[in-house]
Amino acid sequence: MTLTCEEVLDAIRTEGLTGYRWFEDATNETDVIAIQWTSDGWVVFATDERASPIGRREFSSEEPALENFLSRLRSLNSVAAWHEKNRQKKAAEHQAQTPADSPRYFVRELRIDGELVPARLFRRRTDSTGTVDEYLVDVDTWAPDTRGVLDRATRFSLDSDLEEISDDAAQDIFDMVASRTYVPLRRR
């Protein structure tokens, strides 16, 4: 049986396959499978996260090129589906372990005498009005984060000097504030 362009397009529609370039330029497309016609024949390749062509294969006839293209496209979609399923599973496990209204803690550390010690503790919690961002002022005293430090840190995490920590690590900081003794965190 010979594979035709119409059959490949029908398989793409039927199986809901995405992430491809069908006889189009894939110069600036990331993470796609492309098939193209050149003066020498058919070319099938993938692009990476930088849109660089990888795994380039050249074919002198159309049918093997279409088979290779469809096989790669199915594999790409299969891997993407597996990653999405895994991501959803981890998110569900995290959601099950963490009550919806439990606060999240973030710490800013400073280097003092060669060691990183907590300098500021932030907390994100939810109440009836929505999300509330605060920072610890003293034992059991929180002030609103009116400068939006925590909001910026969560939206632009790569540019932030805040790190999310566990409830246990936050408890360590509460103990440090109460005793006025600041040491490096043992647990994160």
mmCIF file of C-alpha atoms in Angstrom:
data_model
loop_
_atom_site.group_PDB
_atom_site.id
_atom_site.type_symbol
_atom_site.label_atom_id
_atom_site.label_comp_id
_atom_site.label_asym_id
_atom_site.label_seq_id
_atom_site.Cartn_x
_atom_site.Cartn_y
_atom_site.Cartn_z
ATOM 1 C CA MET A 1 0.000 0.000 0.000
ATOM 2 C CA THR A 2 1.340 3.401 -0.933
ATOM 3 C CA LEU A 3 0.942 6.338 1.433
ATOM 4 C CA THR A 4 -0.381 9.557 -0.119
ATOM 5 C CA CYS A 5 -0.427 13.180 1.034
ATOM 6 C CA GLU A 6 -4.202 12.974 1.517
ATOM 7 C CA GLU A 7 -3.864 9.922 3.759
ATOM 8 C CA VAL A 8 -1.224 11.651 5.896
ATOM 9 C CA LEU A 9 -3.388 14.774 6.231
ATOM 10 C CA ASP A 10 -6.371 12.581 7.100
ATOM 11 C CA ALA A 11 -4.296 10.822 9.811
ATOM 12 C CA ILE A 12 -3.202 14.196 11.194
ATOM 13 C CA ARG A 13 -6.815 15.372 11.456
ATOM 14 C CA THR A 14 -8.191 12.058 12.765
ATOM 15 C CA GLU A 15 -5.484 11.601 15.422
ATOM 16 C CA GLY A 16 -5.408 15.302 16.375
ATOM 17 C CA LEU A 17 -1.668 15.575 15.725
ATOM 18 C CA THR A 18 -0.026 18.955 16.233
ATOM 19 C CA GLY A 19 3.438 20.469 15.966
ATOM 20 C CA TYR A 20 4.205 20.157 12.286
ATOM 21 C CA ARG A 21 4.969 22.161 9.161
ATOM 22 C CA TRP A 22 3.440 20.690 6.031
ATOM 23 C CA PHE A 23 5.519 21.766 3.030
ATOM 24 C CA GLU A 24 6.063 25.165 4.655
ATOM 25 C CA ASP A 25 9.145 27.003 5.838
ATOM 26 C CA ALA A 26 9.968 25.999 9.424
ATOM 27 C CA THR A 27 12.741 28.562 9.889
ATOM 28 C CA ASN A 28 11.423 30.121 13.098
ATOM 29 C CA GLU A 29 9.281 27.290 14.431
ATOM 30 C CA THR A 30 10.409 25.467 17.566
ATOM 31 C CA ASP A 31 9.735 21.825 18.398
ATOM 32 C CA VAL A 32 8.017 20.837 15.148
ATOM 33 C CA ILE A 33 8.362 18.095 12.546
ATOM 34 C CA ALA A 34 8.690 19.483 9.022
ATOM 35 C CA ILE A 35 8.450 18.022 5.562
ATOM 36 C CA GLN A 36 9.594 20.061 2.592
ATOM 37 C CA TRP A 37 10.146 19.661 -1.123
ATOM 38 C CA THR A 38 13.558 20.722 -2.445
ATOM 39 C CA SER A 39 15.083 20.546 -5.892
ATOM 40 C CA ASP A 40 16.774 17.287 -4.834
ATOM 41 C CA GLY A 41 13.674 15.588 -3.424
ATOM 42 C CA TRP A 42 11.883 15.499 -0.071
ATOM 43 C CA VAL A 43 13.384 16.492 3.267
ATOM 44 C CA VAL A 44 12.036 15.585 6.715
ATOM 45 C CA PHE A 45 13.497 17.096 9.889
ATOM 46 C CA ALA A 46 12.642 18.250 13.378
ATOM 47 C CA THR A 47 13.433 21.595 14.980
ATOM 48 C CA ASP A 48 14.728 22.007 18.507
ATOM 49 C CA GLU A 49 13.930 24.631 21.158
ATOM 50 C CA ARG A 50 16.027 27.144 19.188
ATOM 51 C CA ALA A 51 14.305 26.367 15.876
ATOM 52 C CA SER A 52 17.483 24.715 14.592
ATOM 53 C CA PRO A 53 16.896 21.797 12.208
ATOM 54 C CA ILE A 54 17.916 18.419 13.652
ATOM 55 C CA GLY A 55 17.699 14.869 12.342
ATOM 56 C CA ARG A 56 17.515 15.921 8.710
ATOM 57 C CA ARG A 57 16.704 13.055 6.307
ATOM 58 C CA GLU A 58 16.550 13.369 2.559
ATOM 59 C CA PHE A 59 14.404 11.152 0.327
ATOM 60 C CA SER A 60 14.355 10.683 -3.423
ATOM 61 C CA SER A 61 10.701 9.627 -3.475
ATOM 62 C CA GLU A 62 7.601 10.931 -1.749
ATOM 63 C CA GLU A 63 6.228 7.801 -0.029
ATOM 64 C CA PRO A 64 9.190 7.096 2.314
ATOM 65 C CA ALA A 65 9.340 10.804 3.152
ATOM 66 C CA LEU A 66 5.646 10.801 4.095
ATOM 67 C CA GLU A 67 6.057 7.637 6.174
ATOM 68 C CA ASN A 68 9.039 9.127 8.020
ATOM 69 C CA PHE A 69 7.195 12.409 8.564
ATOM 70 C CA LEU A 70 4.068 10.711 9.950
ATOM 71 C CA SER A 71 6.090 8.379 12.167
ATOM 72 C CA ARG A 72 8.074 11.277 13.650
ATOM 73 C CA LEU A 73 4.940 13.369 14.134
ATOM 74 C CA ARG A 74 3.179 10.550 15.970
ATOM 75 C CA SER A 75 6.243 10.085 18.190
ATOM 76 C CA LEU A 76 6.432 13.824 18.954
ATOM 77 C CA ASN A 77 2.759 13.889 19.945
ATOM 78 C CA SER A 78 3.107 10.713 21.989
ATOM 79 C CA VAL A 79 5.999 12.174 23.979
ATOM 80 C CA ALA A 80 4.150 15.482 24.442
ATOM 81 C CA ALA A 81 1.073 13.619 25.703
ATOM 82 C CA TRP A 82 3.215 11.605 28.126
ATOM 83 C CA HIS A 83 4.835 14.796 29.486
ATOM 84 C CA GLU A 84 1.433 16.459 29.920
ATOM 85 C CA LYS A 85 0.009 13.393 31.682
ATOM 86 C CA ASN A 86 3.049 13.288 33.981
ATOM 87 C CA ARG A 87 2.756 17.037 34.711
ATOM 88 C CA GLN A 88 -0.939 16.672 35.561
ATOM 89 C CA LYS A 89 -0.224 13.678 37.794
ATOM 90 C CA LYS A 90 2.435 15.597 39.731
ATOM 91 C CA ALA A 91 0.151 18.623 40.046
ATOM 92 C CA ALA A 92 -2.662 16.411 41.365
ATOM 93 C CA GLU A 93 -0.308 14.766 43.883
ATOM 94 C CA HIS A 94 0.911 18.170 45.061
ATOM 95 C CA GLN A 95 -2.677 19.424 45.318
ATOM 96 C CA ALA A 96 -3.668 16.369 47.364
ATOM 97 C CA GLN A 97 -0.761 16.874 49.767
ATOM 98 C CA THR A 98 -1.292 20.608 50.198
ATOM 99 C CA PRO A 99 -4.566 21.963 51.542
ATOM 100 C CA ALA A 100 -6.000 24.668 49.289
ATOM 101 C CA ASP A 101 -5.836 27.320 51.998
ATOM 102 C CA SER A 102 -2.351 26.532 53.323
ATOM 103 C CA PRO A 103 0.132 29.392 52.952
ATOM 104 C CA ARG A 104 3.253 29.283 50.803
ATOM 105 C CA TYR A 105 6.492 30.672 52.223
ATOM 106 C CA PHE A 106 9.382 32.393 50.465
ATOM 107 C CA VAL A 107 12.687 33.496 51.931
ATOM 108 C CA ARG A 108 15.294 36.070 50.982
ATOM 109 C CA GLU A 109 18.733 35.160 52.296
ATOM 110 C CA LEU A 110 21.822 37.298 52.764
ATOM 111 C CA ARG A 111 25.430 36.207 53.064
ATOM 112 C CA ILE A 112 26.704 37.032 56.548
ATOM 113 C CA ASP A 113 30.153 35.861 57.616
ATOM 114 C CA GLY A 114 30.259 33.595 54.574
ATOM 115 C CA GLU A 115 26.945 31.847 55.295
ATOM 116 C CA LEU A 116 23.491 32.387 53.830
ATOM 117 C CA VAL A 117 21.043 33.289 56.581
ATOM 118 C CA PRO A 118 17.362 34.257 56.320
ATOM 119 C CA ALA A 119 16.871 37.996 56.009
ATOM 120 C CA ARG A 120 13.160 38.275 55.133
ATOM 121 C CA LEU A 121 10.287 35.782 55.164
ATOM 122 C CA PHE A 122 7.321 36.279 52.840
ATOM 123 C CA ARG A 123 3.996 34.466 52.966
ATOM 124 C CA ARG A 124 1.309 34.040 50.318
ATOM 125 C CA ARG A 125 -2.081 32.971 51.603
ATOM 126 C CA THR A 126 -5.661 33.152 50.454
ATOM 127 C CA ASP A 127 -8.634 34.538 52.270
ATOM 128 C CA SER A 128 -12.175 35.530 51.315
ATOM 129 C CA THR A 129 -10.873 38.522 49.320
ATOM 130 C CA GLY A 130 -8.292 36.533 47.328
ATOM 131 C CA THR A 131 -4.521 36.241 47.477
ATOM 132 C CA VAL A 132 -2.696 38.075 50.277
ATOM 133 C CA ASP A 133 1.076 38.631 50.170
ATOM 134 C CA GLU A 134 2.810 39.553 53.438
ATOM 135 C CA TYR A 135 6.218 39.646 55.065
ATOM 136 C CA LEU A 136 7.169 38.747 58.625
ATOM 137 C CA VAL A 137 7.925 41.778 60.806
ATOM 138 C CA ASP A 138 8.264 40.093 64.186
ATOM 139 C CA VAL A 139 6.941 37.065 66.029
ATOM 140 C CA ASP A 140 3.365 36.521 64.775
ATOM 141 C CA THR A 141 3.345 39.988 63.173
ATOM 142 C CA TRP A 142 2.877 40.239 59.427
ATOM 143 C CA ALA A 143 2.773 43.360 57.230
ATOM 144 C CA PRO A 144 1.257 43.614 53.758
ATOM 145 C CA ASP A 145 3.701 43.378 50.850
ATOM 146 C CA THR A 146 2.608 46.709 49.381
ATOM 147 C CA ARG A 147 5.660 46.910 47.106
ATOM 148 C CA GLY A 148 4.670 43.685 45.308
ATOM 149 C CA VAL A 149 7.994 41.944 45.965
ATOM 150 C CA LEU A 150 6.436 38.487 46.255
ATOM 151 C CA ASP A 151 4.162 38.982 43.260
ATOM 152 C CA ARG A 152 7.156 39.950 41.064
ATOM 153 C CA ALA A 153 9.163 37.035 42.443
ATOM 154 C CA THR A 154 6.499 34.496 41.518
ATOM 155 C CA ARG A 155 5.913 35.975 38.065
ATOM 156 C CA PHE A 156 9.621 36.409 37.237
ATOM 157 C CA SER A 157 11.208 33.637 39.257
ATOM 158 C CA LEU A 158 14.477 33.609 37.298
ATOM 159 C CA ASP A 159 15.102 37.258 38.182
ATOM 160 C CA SER A 160 14.162 36.888 41.837
ATOM 161 C CA ASP A 161 16.302 36.489 44.927
ATOM 162 C CA LEU A 162 13.428 34.778 46.772
ATOM 163 C CA GLU A 163 13.223 31.018 47.158
ATOM 164 C CA GLU A 164 10.121 29.031 48.060
ATOM 165 C CA ILE A 165 10.585 26.964 51.198
ATOM 166 C CA SER A 166 8.644 24.268 53.027
ATOM 167 C CA ASP A 167 6.424 24.775 56.070
ATOM 168 C CA ASP A 168 9.138 23.123 58.198
ATOM 169 C CA ALA A 169 11.776 25.577 56.981
ATOM 170 C CA ALA A 170 9.393 28.468 57.673
ATOM 171 C CA GLN A 171 8.947 27.115 61.202
ATOM 172 C CA ASP A 172 12.751 27.210 61.594
ATOM 173 C CA ILE A 173 12.661 30.905 60.678
ATOM 174 C CA PHE A 174 9.828 31.565 63.155
ATOM 175 C CA ASP A 175 12.014 29.959 65.831
ATOM 176 C CA MET A 176 14.999 32.113 64.782
ATOM 177 C CA VAL A 177 12.911 35.288 64.991
ATOM 178 C CA ALA A 178 11.657 34.316 68.446
ATOM 179 C CA SER A 179 15.180 33.621 69.720
ATOM 180 C CA ARG A 180 16.795 36.481 67.740
ATOM 181 C CA THR A 181 19.403 33.993 66.483
ATOM 182 C CA TYR A 182 19.836 33.687 62.726
ATOM 183 C CA VAL A 183 21.620 30.687 61.275
ATOM 184 C CA PRO A 184 21.549 28.964 57.859
ATOM 185 C CA LEU A 185 18.404 26.990 57.133
ATOM 186 C CA ARG A 186 18.716 23.251 57.696
ATOM 187 C CA ARG A 187 15.634 22.240 55.729
ATOM 188 C CA ARG A 188 14.193 23.693 52.586
#
